[in-house]
N, CA, C and O atoms as a DFTB+ gen file, in Angstrom:
796 C
 N C O
     1  1      27.505      51.974     121.951
     2  2      27.922      50.663     122.416
     3  2      28.087      50.656     123.940
     4  3      27.683      49.709     124.615
     5  1      28.688      51.730     124.468
     6  2      28.875      51.821     125.919
     7  2      27.535      51.829     126.638
     8  3      27.381      51.228     127.701
     9  1      26.548      52.536     126.028
    10  2      25.227      52.591     126.647
    11  2      24.582      51.204     126.684
    12  3      23.936      50.833     127.664
    13  1      24.767      50.441     125.596
    14  2      24.207      49.089     125.540
    15  2      24.830      48.212     126.621
    16  3      24.133      47.470     127.314
    17  1      26.153      48.308     126.755
    18  2      26.854      47.519     127.778
    19  2      26.375      47.892     129.168
    20  3      26.131      47.023     130.005
    21  1      26.237      49.216     129.416
    22  2      25.776      49.668     130.723
    23  2      24.364      49.165     131.023
    24  3      24.058      48.771     132.148
    25  1      23.506      49.186     129.995
    26  2      22.138      48.711     130.176
    27  2      22.127      47.213     130.498
    28  3      21.398      46.769     131.386
    29  1      22.947      46.435     129.764
    30  2      23.028      44.992     130.003
    31  2      23.535      44.705     131.405
    32  3      22.983      43.856     132.105
    33  1      24.595      45.417     131.825
    34  2      25.147      45.234     133.168
    35  2      24.118      45.587     134.233
    36  3      23.981      44.876     135.229
    37  1      23.398      46.682     134.026
    38  2      22.378      47.100     134.984
    39  2      21.258      46.072     135.087
    40  3      20.764      45.788     136.178
    41  1      20.859      45.510     133.933
    42  2      19.808      44.492     133.938
    43  2      20.268      43.232     134.659
    44  3      19.510      42.621     135.412
    45  1      21.542      42.843     134.415
    46  2      22.082      41.667     135.082
    47  2      22.155      41.869     136.589
    48  3      21.832      40.968     137.364
    49  1      22.583      43.064     136.997
    50  2      22.678      43.364     138.428
    51  2      21.302      43.346     139.079
    52  3      21.138      42.833     140.186
    53  1      20.317      43.906     138.391
    54  2      18.967      43.932     138.936
    55  2      18.390      42.522     139.045
    56  3      17.726      42.185     140.025
    57  1      18.656      41.701     138.020
    58  2      18.182      40.321     138.029
    59  2      18.811      39.540     139.168
    60  3      18.124      38.810     139.882
    61  1      20.139      39.695     139.340
    62  2      20.849      38.997     140.417
    63  2      20.325      39.411     141.780
    64  3      20.128      38.575     142.661
    65  1      20.100      40.713     141.948
    66  2      19.603      41.213     143.230
    67  2      18.233      40.640     143.547
    68  3      17.959      40.249     144.682
    69  1      17.353      40.593     142.508
    70  2      16.013      40.074     142.752
    71  2      16.042      38.581     143.044
    72  3      15.259      38.092     143.858
    73  1      16.951      37.845     142.376
    74  2      17.052      36.409     142.596
    75  2      17.606      36.081     143.966
    76  3      17.256      35.063     144.564
    77  1      18.480      36.957     144.463
    78  2      19.131      36.679     145.735
    79  2      18.237      36.974     146.930
    80  3      18.573      36.634     148.064
    81  1      17.085      37.615     146.668
    82  2      16.258      38.041     147.790
    83  2      15.697      36.874     148.582
    84  3      15.204      35.893     148.026
    85  1      15.788      37.011     149.910
    86  2      15.215      36.069     150.859
    87  2      14.119      36.832     151.587
    88  3      14.305      38.003     151.918
    89  1      12.991      36.202     151.844
    90  2      11.881      36.925     152.473
    91  2      12.199      37.248     153.920
    92  3      12.294      36.350     154.757
    93  1      12.363      38.535     154.218
    94  2      12.747      38.979     155.556
    95  2      11.624      38.692     156.552
    96  3      10.463      39.017     156.302
    97  1      11.979      38.087     157.670
    98  2      11.010      37.808     158.719
    99  2      10.254      36.502     158.558
   100  3       9.528      36.092     159.464
   101  1      10.415      35.840     157.416
   102  2       9.694      34.583     157.212
   103  2      10.316      33.440     158.029
   104  3      11.538      33.337     158.137
   105  1       9.470      32.596     158.594
   106  2       9.906      31.413     159.328
   107  2       9.439      30.179     158.577
   108  3       8.265      30.071     158.222
   109  1      10.348      29.251     158.335
   110  2       9.992      28.021     157.642
   111  2      10.429      26.814     158.465
   112  3      11.428      26.860     159.183
   113  1       9.667      25.746     158.346
   114  2       9.987      24.469     158.975
   115  2      10.349      23.483     157.874
   116  3       9.645      23.384     156.869
   117  1      11.458      22.745     158.062
   118  2      11.893      21.822     157.023
   119  2      12.215      20.432     157.595
   120  3      13.309      20.225     158.118
   121  1      11.275      19.476     157.501
   122  2      11.625      18.093     157.809
   123  2      12.523      17.542     156.710
   124  3      12.379      17.918     155.546
   125  1      13.458      16.644     157.071
   126  2      14.399      16.137     156.080
   127  2      14.851      14.730     156.428
   128  3      14.764      14.295     157.577
   129  1      15.337      14.026     155.407
   130  2      15.864      12.682     155.597
   131  2      16.952      12.448     154.560
   132  3      16.916      13.015     153.468
   133  1      17.927      11.603     154.914
   134  2      18.995      11.367     153.957
   135  2      20.007      10.349     154.431
   136  3      19.734       9.537     155.314
   137  1      21.188      10.410     153.822
   138  2      22.252       9.454     154.075
   139  2      23.507      10.143     154.588
   140  3      23.853      11.238     154.144
   141  1      24.185       9.491     155.527
   142  2      25.506       9.912     155.997
   143  2      26.576       9.011     155.390
   144  3      26.407       7.794     155.324
   145  1      27.665       9.607     154.954
   146  2      28.883       8.860     154.657
   147  2      29.830       9.206     155.803
   148  3      30.488      10.246     155.790
   149  1      29.886       8.314     156.795
   150  2      30.547       8.637     158.061
   151  2      31.819       7.821     158.251
   152  3      31.928       6.688     157.783
   153  1      32.772       8.422     158.945
   154  2      33.971       7.702     159.358
   155  2      34.561       8.401     160.579
   156  3      34.019       9.394     161.065
   157  1      35.679       7.867     161.065
   158  2      36.405       8.468     162.178
   159  2      37.817       8.782     161.699
   160  3      38.501       7.908     161.165
   161  1      38.253      10.014     161.886
   162  2      39.595      10.404     161.467
   163  2      40.632       9.892     162.465
   164  3      40.307       9.587     163.612
   165  1      41.878       9.802     162.014
   166  2      42.968       9.443     162.907
   167  2      43.272       7.967     162.984
   168  3      44.096       7.553     163.799
   169  1      42.622       7.150     162.147
   170  2      42.880       5.710     162.171
   171  2      42.820       5.158     160.746
   172  3      41.762       5.157     160.116
   173  1      43.956       4.691     160.249
   174  2      44.055       4.246     158.853
   175  2      43.338       2.924     158.600
   176  3      43.085       2.585     157.444
   177  1      43.003       2.168     159.647
   178  2      42.344       0.871     159.466
   179  2      40.834       0.995     159.280
   180  3      40.152      -0.009     159.074
   181  1      40.307       2.218     159.351
   182  2      38.869       2.428     159.231
   183  2      38.502       2.978     157.862
   184  3      39.307       3.640     157.208
   185  1      37.268       2.693     157.436
   186  2      36.761       3.195     156.162
   187  2      35.353       3.751     156.361
   188  3      34.727       3.473     157.384
   189  1      34.839       4.534     155.404
   190  2      33.518       5.155     155.566
   191  2      32.389       4.131     155.687
   192  3      32.472       3.000     155.208
   193  1      31.341       4.587     156.347
   194  2      30.180       3.760     156.659
   195  2      28.942       4.513     156.178
   196  3      28.753       5.675     156.537
   197  1      28.090       3.865     155.364
   198  2      26.865       4.496     154.865
   199  2      25.754       4.296     155.892
   200  3      25.365       3.166     156.186
   201  1      25.235       5.426     156.446
   202  2      24.240       5.356     157.504
   203  2      23.130       6.382     157.257
   204  3      23.179       7.119     156.272
   205  1      22.142       6.434     158.132
   206  2      20.962       7.275     157.929
   207  2      21.004       8.533     158.801
   208  3      21.649       8.566     159.849
   209  1      20.293       9.571     158.332
   210  2      20.105      10.786     159.121
   211  2      18.707      11.329     158.820
   212  3      18.235      11.263     157.685
   213  1      18.055      11.865     159.852
   214  2      16.747      12.501     159.675
   215  2      16.599      13.595     160.706
   216  3      17.293      13.604     161.723
   217  1      15.690      14.519     160.438
   218  2      15.508      15.593     161.406
   219  2      14.635      16.705     160.879
   220  3      13.901      16.542     159.904
   221  1      14.731      17.835     161.544
   222  2      13.941      18.999     161.172
   223  2      14.763      20.254     161.433
   224  3      15.533      20.315     162.391
   225  1      14.594      21.257     160.571
   226  2      15.281      22.534     160.741
   227  2      14.280      23.678     160.622
   228  3      13.314      23.605     159.862
   229  1      14.530      24.728     161.384
   230  2      13.724      25.953     161.334
   231  2      14.619      27.076     160.841
   232  3      15.732      27.255     161.334
   233  1      14.124      27.842     159.854
   234  2      14.904      28.954     159.316
   235  2      14.158      30.274     159.502
   236  3      12.944      30.352     159.314
   237  1      14.905      31.296     159.872
   238  2      14.364      32.660     159.992
   239  2      15.057      33.546     158.974
   240  3      16.286      33.609     158.939
   241  1      14.280      34.233     158.145
   242  2      14.833      35.147     157.146
   243  2      15.306      36.432     157.803
   244  3      14.501      37.319     158.087
   245  1      16.616      36.538     158.047
   246  2      17.155      37.699     158.762
   247  2      17.269      38.912     157.844
   248  3      16.899      40.019     158.237
   249  1      17.772      38.718     156.636
   250  2      17.875      39.778     155.638
   251  2      17.487      39.189     154.287
   252  3      17.094      38.026     154.200
   253  1      17.599      39.995     153.237
   254  2      17.255      39.512     151.902
   255  2      18.197      38.413     151.427
   256  3      17.837      37.631     150.548
   257  1      19.391      38.343     151.994
   258  2      20.368      37.347     151.550
   259  2      20.819      36.392     152.647
   260  3      21.617      35.491     152.386
   261  1      20.323      36.572     153.875
   262  2      20.799      35.749     154.988
   263  2      19.643      35.085     155.727
   264  3      18.608      35.705     155.972
   265  1      19.833      33.824     156.076
   266  2      18.886      33.105     156.906
   267  2      19.602      32.508     158.109
   268  3      20.758      32.098     158.004
   269  1      18.923      32.457     159.246
   270  2      19.450      31.833     160.462
   271  2      18.714      30.511     160.658
   272  3      17.483      30.472     160.663
   273  1      19.473      29.433     160.819
   274  2      18.888      28.090     160.879
   275  2      19.276      27.386     162.175
   276  3      20.427      27.443     162.607
   277  1      18.308      26.728     162.782
   278  2      18.561      25.844     163.924
   279  2      17.798      24.554     163.680
   280  3      16.690      24.576     163.144
   281  1      18.382      23.437     164.070
   282  2      17.726      22.164     163.797
   283  2      18.020      21.109     164.837
   284  3      18.828      21.308     165.743
   285  1      17.347      19.981     164.688
   286  2      17.596      18.791     165.498
   287  2      17.622      17.599     164.547
   288  3      16.654      17.361     163.825
   289  1      18.724      16.850     164.543
   290  2      18.886      15.688     163.665
   291  2      19.168      14.452     164.499
   292  3      19.889      14.513     165.494
   293  1      18.591      13.325     164.086
   294  2      19.007      12.040     164.644
   295  2      19.937      11.416     163.633
   296  3      19.515      11.050     162.535
   297  1      21.198      11.291     163.994
   298  2      22.257      10.965     163.035
   299  2      22.982       9.676     163.397
   300  3      23.564       9.559     164.475
   301  1      22.941       8.706     162.480
   302  2      23.719       7.480     162.638
   303  2      25.108       7.720     162.058
   304  3      25.240       8.148     160.911
   305  1      26.139       7.447     162.845
   306  2      27.518       7.695     162.431
   307  2      28.391       6.495     162.788
   308  3      27.880       5.456     163.205
   309  1      29.710       6.638     162.625
   310  2      30.597       5.543     162.953
   311  2      31.598       5.280     161.849
   312  3      31.937       6.182     161.083
   313  1      32.076       4.040     161.763
   314  2      33.067       3.664     160.753
   315  2      33.168       2.152     160.683
   316  3      32.854       1.451     161.644
   317  1      33.613       1.654     159.531
   318  2      33.858       0.225     159.342
   319  2      35.356      -0.045     159.338
   320  3      36.157       0.839     159.036
   321  1      35.725      -1.275     159.676
   322  2      37.110      -1.703     159.553
   323  2      37.380      -2.170     158.126
   324  3      36.523      -2.794     157.499
   325  1      38.557      -1.869     157.622
   326  2      38.908      -2.229     156.252
   327  2      39.145      -3.720     156.072
   328  3      38.738      -4.285     155.057
   329  1      39.787      -4.360     157.021
   330  2      40.306      -5.711     156.823
   331  2      39.431      -6.827     157.381
   332  3      39.700      -7.999     157.115
   333  1      38.393      -6.500     158.145
   334  2      37.501      -7.548     158.626
   335  2      36.113      -6.978     158.876
   336  3      35.915      -5.763     158.875
   337  1      35.158      -7.874     159.091
   338  2      33.754      -7.478     159.195
   339  2      33.436      -6.969     160.597
   340  3      32.841      -7.678     161.409
   341  1      33.838      -5.742     160.866
   342  2      33.576      -5.112     162.152
   343  2      33.321      -3.630     161.958
   344  3      33.741      -3.049     160.957
   345  1      32.630      -3.014     162.915
   346  2      32.317      -1.596     162.774
   347  2      32.005      -0.958     164.123
   348  3      31.626      -1.629     165.083
   349  1      32.177       0.356     164.160
   350  2      31.707       1.175     165.267
   351  2      30.393       1.815     164.817
   352  3      30.326       2.426     163.750
   353  1      29.359       1.671     165.630
   354  2      28.061       2.274     165.315
   355  2      27.703       3.284     166.395
   356  3      27.460       2.927     167.548
   357  1      27.677       4.549     165.999
   358  2      27.297       5.622     166.906
   359  2      25.975       6.231     166.441
   360  3      25.678       6.266     165.247
   361  1      25.199       6.705     167.395
   362  2      23.996       7.472     167.080
   363  2      24.001       8.725     167.937
   364  3      24.224       8.671     169.146
   365  1      23.747       9.872     167.275
   366  2      23.802      11.170     167.934
   367  2      22.507      11.947     167.727
   368  3      21.845      11.815     166.697
   369  1      22.161      12.748     168.708
   370  2      21.187      13.818     168.527
   371  2      22.005      15.082     168.296
   372  3      22.636      15.597     169.219
   373  1      21.991      15.576     167.064
   374  2      22.798      16.736     166.687
   375  2      21.941      17.987     166.590
   376  3      20.800      17.942     166.131
   377  1      22.507      19.100     167.026
   378  2      21.815      20.392     166.995
   379  2      22.663      21.382     166.196
   380  3      23.543      22.032     166.762
   381  1      22.411      21.507     164.883
   382  2      23.145      22.492     164.085
   383  2      22.550      23.894     164.239
   384  3      21.332      24.068     164.280
   385  1      23.432      24.881     164.323
   386  2      23.031      26.300     164.334
   387  2      23.873      26.983     163.265
   388  3      25.094      27.068     163.393
   389  1      23.219      27.471     162.208
   390  2      23.957      27.922     161.039
   391  2      23.434      29.238     160.475
   392  3      22.314      29.670     160.749
   393  1      24.299      29.850     159.678
   394  2      23.936      31.010     158.864
   395  2      23.932      30.566     157.413
   396  3      24.860      29.894     156.962
   397  1      22.889      30.938     156.678
   398  2      22.794      30.603     155.263
   399  2      22.849      31.884     154.432
   400  3      22.137      32.851     154.704
   401  1      23.702      31.870     153.421
   402  2      23.828      33.006     152.507
   403  2      23.278      32.607     151.142
   404  3      23.652      31.570     150.595
   405  1      22.381      33.444     150.588
   406  2      21.753      33.169     149.302
   407  2      22.350      34.082     148.219
   408  3      21.932      35.233     148.094
   409  1      23.331      33.583     147.429
   410  2      23.881      34.415     146.349
   411  2      22.900      34.577     145.197
   412  3      22.873      35.618     144.541
   413  1      22.088      33.540     144.948
   414  2      21.012      33.611     143.965
   415  2      19.807      32.895     144.554
   416  3      19.928      32.167     145.540
   417  1      18.666      33.101     143.958
   418  2      17.439      32.514     144.480
   419  2      17.538      30.985     144.501
   420  3      17.890      30.363     143.499
   421  1      17.228      30.397     145.646
   422  2      17.214      28.945     145.778
   423  2      18.519      28.338     146.224
   424  3      18.524      27.275     146.845
   425  1      19.641      28.995     145.919
   426  2      20.948      28.462     146.268
   427  2      21.416      29.045     147.597
   428  3      21.421      30.263     147.776
   429  1      21.810      28.177     148.530
   430  2      22.260      28.638     149.850
   431  2      23.623      28.035     150.180
   432  3      23.844      26.834     150.027
   433  1      24.531      28.899     150.635
   434  2      25.815      28.474     151.172
   435  2      25.723      28.598     152.684
   436  3      25.232      29.607     153.191
   437  1      26.190      27.583     153.416
   438  2      25.920      27.573     154.854
   439  2      27.113      27.113     155.678
   440  3      27.930      26.307     155.234
   441  1      27.188      27.649     156.894
   442  2      28.180      27.189     157.861
   443  2      27.710      27.590     159.256
   444  3      26.773      28.374     159.408
   445  1      28.364      27.047     160.257
   446  2      27.985      27.360     161.632
   447  2      28.657      26.429     162.607
   448  3      29.825      26.077     162.442
   449  1      27.912      26.025     163.634
   450  2      28.414      25.074     164.628
   451  2      27.360      23.997     164.829
   452  3      26.177      24.195     164.549
   453  1      27.821      22.851     165.320
   454  2      26.885      21.767     165.609
   455  2      27.249      21.099     166.931
   456  3      28.381      20.658     167.127
   457  1      26.276      21.031     167.830
   458  2      26.429      20.337     169.090
   459  2      25.874      18.922     168.933
   460  3      24.806      18.734     168.351
   461  1      26.594      17.934     169.448
   462  2      26.151      16.557     169.324
   463  2      26.076      15.871     170.680
   464  3      26.922      16.092     171.546
   465  1      25.052      15.033     170.857
   466  2      24.849      14.311     172.116
   467  2      24.707      12.820     171.802
   468  3      23.767      12.403     171.124
   469  1      25.643      12.036     172.299
   470  2      25.665      10.622     171.972
   471  2      24.489       9.882     172.603
   472  3      24.248       9.987     173.805
   473  1      23.760       9.130     171.771
   474  2      22.604       8.374     172.246
   475  2      22.846       6.873     172.226
   476  3      22.164       6.122     172.925
   477  1      23.818       6.430     171.424
   478  2      24.098       4.999     171.316
   479  2      25.526       4.801     170.849
   480  3      26.031       5.581     170.041
   481  1      26.193       3.748     171.358
   482  2      27.599       3.498     171.025
   483  2      27.850       2.001     171.070
   484  3      27.974       1.423     172.150
   485  1      27.927       1.371     169.911
   486  2      28.057      -0.068     169.848
   487  2      29.252      -0.476     168.988
   488  3      29.573       0.168     167.990
   489  1      29.902      -1.568     169.407
   490  2      30.902      -2.213     168.557
   491  2      30.258      -3.476     168.015
   492  3      29.714      -4.282     168.770
   493  1      30.325      -3.643     166.678
   494  2      29.668      -4.779     166.048
   495  2      30.685      -5.591     165.283
   496  3      31.524      -5.033     164.576
   497  1      30.618      -6.930     165.418
   498  2      31.516      -7.806     164.667
   499  2      30.913      -9.200     164.572
   500  3      30.546      -9.802     165.581
   501  1      30.816      -9.703     163.346
   502  2      30.348     -11.069     163.085
   503  2      29.014     -11.364     163.781
   504  3      28.840     -12.417     164.394
   505  1      28.096     -10.433     163.676
   506  2      26.766     -10.639     164.235
   507  2      26.638     -10.385     165.721
   508  3      25.551     -10.533     166.279
   509  1      27.734     -10.003     166.381
   510  2      27.711      -9.722     167.822
   511  2      27.852      -8.225     168.056
   512  3      28.692      -7.569     167.440
   513  1      27.024      -7.686     168.954
   514  2      27.044      -6.266     169.263
   515  2      27.261      -6.064     170.763
   516  3      26.657      -6.756     171.584
   517  1      28.126      -5.112     171.113
   518  2      28.410      -4.831     172.522
   519  2      28.634      -3.333     172.692
   520  3      29.167      -2.673     171.801
   521  1      28.227      -2.807     173.832
   522  2      28.457      -1.398     174.142
   523  2      29.964      -1.133     174.164
   524  3      30.716      -1.895     174.772
   525  1      30.406      -0.069     173.512
   526  2      31.841       0.208     173.392
   527  2      32.475       0.447     174.756
   528  3      33.614       0.039     174.982
   529  1      31.762       1.098     175.667
   530  2      32.309       1.311     177.011
   531  2      32.566      -0.016     177.721
   532  3      33.510      -0.128     178.503
   533  1      31.728      -1.022     177.453
   534  2      31.935      -2.338     178.049
   535  2      33.207      -2.990     177.506
   536  3      33.886      -3.723     178.225
   537  1      33.528      -2.725     176.236
   538  2      34.770      -3.244     175.652
   539  2      35.977      -2.681     176.403
   540  3      36.912      -3.413     176.727
   541  1      35.949      -1.381     176.674
   542  2      37.043      -0.757     177.426
   543  2      37.148      -1.344     178.839
   544  3      38.247      -1.533     179.360
   545  1      36.004      -1.627     179.445
   546  2      36.002      -2.201     180.790
   547  2      36.618      -3.601     180.782
   548  3      37.397      -3.948     181.670
   549  1      36.266      -4.399     179.777
   550  2      36.799      -5.764     179.678
   551  2      38.319      -5.752     179.592
   552  3      38.992      -6.568     180.222
   553  1      38.852      -4.822     178.810
   554  2      40.306      -4.758     178.617
   555  2      40.985      -3.795     179.593
   556  3      42.164      -3.477     179.440
   557  1      40.229      -3.333     180.599
   558  2      40.760      -2.449     181.630
   559  2      41.429      -1.213     181.023
   560  3      42.474      -0.765     181.495
   561  1      40.809      -0.669     179.968
   562  2      41.331       0.536     179.308
   563  2      40.693       1.769     179.938
   564  3      39.494       1.782     180.215
   565  1      41.490       2.789     180.158
   566  2      41.005       4.011     180.804
   567  2      40.406       4.967     179.766
   568  3      40.938       6.046     179.507
   569  1      39.302       4.544     179.190
   570  2      38.643       5.378     178.192
   571  2      37.168       5.013     178.111
   572  3      36.745       3.966     178.603
   573  1      36.409       5.872     177.496
   574  2      35.008       5.616     177.184
   575  2      34.576       6.626     176.122
   576  3      35.293       7.582     175.829
   577  1      33.406       6.399     175.559
   578  2      32.895       7.285     174.518
   579  2      32.376       8.575     175.157
   580  3      31.621       8.538     176.129
   581  1      32.791       9.708     174.600
   582  2      32.301      10.995     175.105
   583  2      30.802      11.125     174.823
   584  3      30.305      10.683     173.787
   585  1      30.110      11.733     175.760
   586  2      28.670      11.957     175.572
   587  2      28.397      13.209     174.742
   588  3      27.276      13.409     174.274
   589  1      29.426      14.062     174.555
   590  2      29.253      15.331     173.843
   591  2      30.189      15.406     172.640
   592  3      31.336      14.965     172.707
   593  1      29.695      15.962     171.553
   594  2      30.500      16.155     170.348
   595  2      30.307      17.584     169.855
   596  3      29.257      18.190     170.068
   597  1      31.331      18.111     169.195
   598  2      31.264      19.464     168.644
   599  2      31.878      19.446     167.250
   600  3      32.987      18.946     167.062
   601  1      31.162      19.986     166.284
   602  2      31.660      19.970     164.914
   603  2      31.298      21.258     164.184
   604  3      30.469      22.047     164.635
   605  1      31.952      21.441     163.038
   606  2      31.697      22.592     162.167
   607  2      31.041      22.080     160.886
   608  3      31.681      21.362     160.118
   609  1      29.767      22.435     160.637
   610  2      29.133      22.055     159.381
   611  2      29.378      23.110     158.299
   612  3      29.280      24.310     158.555
   613  1      29.696      22.647     157.090
   614  2      29.860      23.517     155.926
   615  2      29.117      22.865     154.775
   616  3      29.317      21.681     154.505
   617  1      28.261      23.618     154.089
   618  2      27.509      22.959     153.035
   619  2      26.855      23.891     152.045
   620  3      27.060      25.105     152.063
   621  1      26.059      23.287     151.180
   622  2      25.341      24.007     150.135
   623  2      23.997      23.311     149.931
   624  3      23.895      22.092     150.067
   625  1      22.975      24.088     149.606
   626  2      21.673      23.493     149.316
   627  2      21.022      24.237     148.155
   628  3      21.366      25.378     147.847
   629  1      20.080      23.560     147.527
   630  2      19.332      24.193     146.429
   631  2      17.859      23.842     146.585
   632  3      17.500      22.687     146.815
   633  1      17.013      24.861     146.457
   634  2      15.574      24.705     146.662
   635  2      14.823      24.852     145.347
   636  3      15.022      25.815     144.608
   637  1      13.946      23.870     145.063
   638  2      13.083      23.912     143.888
   639  2      11.669      23.593     144.340
   640  3      11.393      22.483     144.794
   641  1      10.768      24.569     144.217
   642  2       9.364      24.366     144.602
   643  2       9.238      23.788     146.013
   644  3       8.508      22.826     146.249
   645  1       9.968      24.401     146.934
   646  2       9.952      24.047     148.356
   647  2      10.671      22.733     148.683
   648  3      10.791      22.373     149.855
   649  1      11.142      22.025     147.675
   650  2      11.951      20.822     147.897
   651  2      13.415      21.240     147.977
   652  3      13.918      21.917     147.079
   653  1      14.101      20.844     149.044
   654  2      15.465      21.284     149.302
   655  2      16.426      20.098     149.259
   656  3      16.285      19.139     150.018
   657  1      17.404      20.180     148.358
   658  2      18.487      19.205     148.303
   659  2      19.690      19.807     149.013
   660  3      20.131      20.903     148.667
   661  1      20.219      19.104     149.995
   662  2      21.265      19.646     150.862
   663  2      22.456      18.693     150.913
   664  3      22.289      17.484     151.068
   665  1      23.657      19.251     150.781
   666  2      24.892      18.481     150.950
   667  2      25.784      19.253     151.907
   668  3      26.056      20.435     151.698
   669  1      26.239      18.582     152.958
   670  2      27.100      19.275     153.917
   671  2      28.134      18.314     154.513
   672  3      27.939      17.100     154.573
   673  1      29.239      18.920     154.948
   674  2      30.295      18.156     155.611
   675  2      30.394      18.633     157.044
   676  3      30.505      19.831     157.301
   677  1      30.354      17.689     157.983
   678  2      30.480      17.996     159.405
   679  2      31.862      17.567     159.883
   680  3      32.161      16.375     159.962
   681  1      32.696      18.549     160.201
   682  2      34.064      18.304     160.641
   683  2      34.113      18.256     162.162
   684  3      33.938      19.281     162.820
   685  1      34.351      17.069     162.730
   686  2      34.421      16.920     164.176
   687  2      35.677      17.542     164.751
   688  3      36.767      17.362     164.207
   689  1      35.534      18.274     165.848
   690  2      36.663      18.949     166.489
   691  2      37.063      18.300     167.811
   692  3      38.104      18.634     168.377
   693  1      36.241      17.374     168.304
   694  2      36.501      16.725     169.585
   695  2      36.647      15.223     169.357
   696  3      35.865      14.630     168.614
   697  1      37.636      14.610     169.988
   698  2      37.800      13.167     169.884
   699  2      36.600      12.427     170.444
   700  3      36.051      12.813     171.476
   701  1      36.193      11.366     169.766
   702  2      35.048      10.576     170.210
   703  2      35.339       9.850     171.528
   704  3      34.435       9.634     172.335
   705  1      36.612       9.473     171.741
   706  2      36.999       8.702     172.917
   707  2      37.776       9.552     173.917
   708  3      38.623      10.356     173.527
   709  1      37.493       9.377     175.187
   710  2      38.238      10.076     176.235
   711  2      39.631       9.468     176.395
   712  3      39.799       8.251     176.314
   713  1      40.628      10.329     176.624
   714  2      42.016       9.922     176.888
   715  2      42.696       9.220     175.709
   716  3      43.754       8.614     175.874
   717  1      42.092       9.302     174.523
   718  2      42.692       8.733     173.313
   719  2      42.652       9.793     172.217
   720  3      41.585      10.320     171.901
   721  1      43.811      10.107     171.637
   722  2      43.871      11.129     170.596
   723  2      43.255      10.627     169.297
   724  3      43.187       9.425     169.039
   725  1      42.810      11.579     168.491
   726  2      42.237      11.242     167.195
   727  2      40.807      10.758     167.313
   728  3      40.089      11.140     168.237
   729  1      40.392       9.914     166.376
   730  2      39.046       9.347     166.350
   731  2      37.975      10.443     166.453
   732  3      37.126      10.413     167.344
   733  1      38.028      11.405     165.531
   734  2      37.019      12.462     165.479
   735  2      35.991      12.129     164.395
   736  3      36.323      11.542     163.365
   737  1      34.752      12.512     164.646
   738  2      33.701      12.278     163.665
   739  2      33.963      13.066     162.389
   740  3      34.323      14.242     162.431
   741  1      33.778      12.404     161.265
   742  2      33.895      13.026     159.954
   743  2      32.710      12.531     159.129
   744  3      32.659      11.359     158.755
   745  1      31.757      13.423     158.844
   746  2      30.487      12.997     158.252
   747  2      30.108      13.879     157.065
   748  3      30.017      15.101     157.185
   749  1      29.890      13.237     155.920
   750  2      29.337      13.920     154.750
   751  2      27.885      13.489     154.630
   752  3      27.600      12.299     154.502
   753  1      26.957      14.455     154.670
   754  2      25.518      14.155     154.682
   755  2      24.833      14.708     153.436
   756  3      25.077      15.842     153.025
   757  1      23.976      13.887     152.847
   758  2      23.147      14.304     151.710
   759  2      21.695      14.078     152.105
   760  3      21.306      12.954     152.423
   761  1      20.890      15.141     152.088
   762  2      19.499      15.027     152.522
   763  2      18.550      15.673     151.520
   764  3      18.950      16.487     150.689
   765  1      17.279      15.285     151.624
   766  2      16.219      15.946     150.884
   767  2      15.162      16.366     151.903
   768  3      14.796      15.592     152.789
   769  1      14.680      17.591     151.767
   770  2      13.705      18.111     152.717
   771  2      12.619      18.906     152.018
   772  3      12.675      19.133     150.809
   773  1      11.631      19.326     152.794
   774  2      10.527      20.109     152.229
   775  2      10.260      21.307     153.136
   776  3       9.997      21.137     154.327
   777  1      10.326      22.517     152.579
   778  2      10.132      23.748     153.355
   779  2       8.643      24.068     153.498
   780  3       7.901      24.102     152.517
   781  1       8.228      24.300     154.743
   782  2       6.846      24.656     155.029
   783  2       6.845      26.054     155.659
   784  3       7.291      26.213     156.796
   785  1       6.348      27.073     154.937
   786  2       6.313      28.425     155.502
   787  2       5.258      28.572     156.583
   788  3       4.184      27.975     156.505
   789  1       5.579      29.386     157.611
   790  2       4.640      29.627     158.717
   791  2       3.998      31.009     158.648
   792  3       2.954      31.235     159.260
   793  1       4.607      31.932     157.911
   794  2       4.015      33.268     157.834
   795  2       4.334      33.900     156.489
   796  3       3.923      35.031     156.226
């Protein structure tokens, strides 16, 4: 009986090891598109906003279980007001740099850092749109939208026949507005992509 158990355990370990293997040295390109569930932390009057995200990521197979990923995403973010028809609309060029761990074949756990560069910042209400910095100028407020953002992405993805389903949360560490506490980006992203091997 002990021999049978040992054989079963050995087979399971061998199967797990083979499934977890990542091709060392392989480089893949992954275009992707999806949805953001975005909001800004630190303000109870705001609620999540459904927006778009698209981009491309490059992965390098560092070891059998680890991949190094760098990407560029065009990400629509922001938040809606709960009590009236108004919203903050931000657009960022985000650069995630992450490590991916493969516990089994196809499944990846990931984390890293993400640099963000603001490309657009609008306040929208009742069909009217205005640059958020102009709003601060009108009210003589000593603030404006930061051009740089920094966040920590944490997520999981699963690959089937080169199709990758990815879910990740981007936790903003820097306030969106200068001289005003809070208002940090908080974004949950769901994307679908396709891996294209280069070697």
